[in-house]
């Protein structure tokens, strides 16, 4: 009896194995076609992937991959899959954005050997995460301005520096660095330069190509930046409420004043108290615009219904098409939306 | 550790075993799966499925408590909280004031909510959402040894106390009449479950840890006629679904934990279907 049962159990297991084998051969991963001499450059998230792709454009024997290809939201809640781990193991260079955007890699990165990590945020100053001004001290716009500026911190000197109780190196829930630096075109240019320099040092044979590509790409970004500089000059006395941390950088580029920042993830919702407080603040300052990301903009729409403000959906460029000019296209779209704010501004 | 890696490479000539993270995950499955298969037998017998589920959810509160108290390693606060939670739950359950499924449900939802309230402070829950699904691929050798240690403790506990545990699960009054320390054994068992759950939750995930505890044992129960078969089949099913799930997740690019549960669940339905032919 026992033997019969055991054979049935093994039969079941065998069937499962055969079916699985069938599944694997039908849908399984085909190995990436990379010859052994190729340099594999893995970029951690979409914005740095776009930088790396642009820099390696036309360079022979260099293979650029986006680690978080299937990522749709922000990288904070990303989970590495087996495939990602595999990709990291085969990589020669890993380009990261820095600024705590790649928390999902930290565990894995410690185990990686033979991979050179390039931090694109080297020497770039960060804004502090979730910097927000309270109702009491926000009545004086000058004071508010000062506060926003003081949130600008230099990464290297931030070990001891504190900003109104927010320590950027503290990993506590409320205080972390805002890592979405790519949304400020000036900082983005610095990122491009930093990655190009690092790539040039590691892969000296193609250094010139990297530098030439960097020069071209930085020029393109600079042109876009300049083009809108005048157009958006009017925005400087506009007050907005942000519903995504990333847009601090966009506002920083053109000195748009941020009255309040709400950092929302797909999982969390504003509490009733927060919503009421925010509505009062918005009414008091007569804030006309909320900047939000489409995927997490429900709270913004809700609040806008309450206060009569308009919601503008901007692109945080955390995911998008696999094209060389994807950043420029998305950024231009964002800037056009901002420009429309100016035009309709009363 | 290198010797073990080397042996694995010799024994398993597959593409996936070349990578250290796959070797670690493979070893983790080889420890976690039999452990869960073993504990699952008694959990299923004692109708504690809901209990272990609540225990898994309390991990959130444990982590939140650790963060509030500023504990560097939230694993410790999770462990301590899990043990306290299990003992308290067991005590209230046995007091018989409220029916046990109600008590467990109250505890489970309360602890989940407290955890969520604290962890979502400032809209930062996403930082911890990894705990929900787990990530067996990020396990490291020291953590493997910790799991191995608790596995050995479980085996010792099983060797010493299994007969008593089994007697209690058959009939509490019978066990009491034989002068067995019913409360002690019962409490030791829930503490053991709490420790195992808390140590492995980071790798398995809150949402699926209970499935791994229950499914292999439930499948085994479909086929077995005695305790020996029950244990053997449970452990076999557990290891089989663990390894197959891991390998499938590797080739099909899907999360490992849920894949293992899918296999375990399919095994359960298959055993349910063949049950009439086996148990005549």
Tab-separated table of N, CA and C in Angstrom, chain B residues 77 97 116 137:
chain	number	residue	atom	x	y	z
B	77	UNK	N	13.504	42.707	16.703
B	77	UNK	CA	12.213	43.155	17.237
B	77	UNK	C	11.077	42.309	16.664
B	97	UNK	N	-13.009	32.359	26.119
B	97	UNK	CA	-14.039	33.403	26.260
B	97	UNK	C	-14.676	33.692	24.897
B	116	UNK	N	0.794	48.733	9.585
B	116	UNK	CA	0.594	49.602	8.424
B	116	UNK	C	0.554	51.067	8.834
B	137	UNK	N	16.131	35.331	-3.220
B	137	UNK	CA	17.386	35.442	-3.955
B	137	UNK	C	18.429	36.276	-3.229
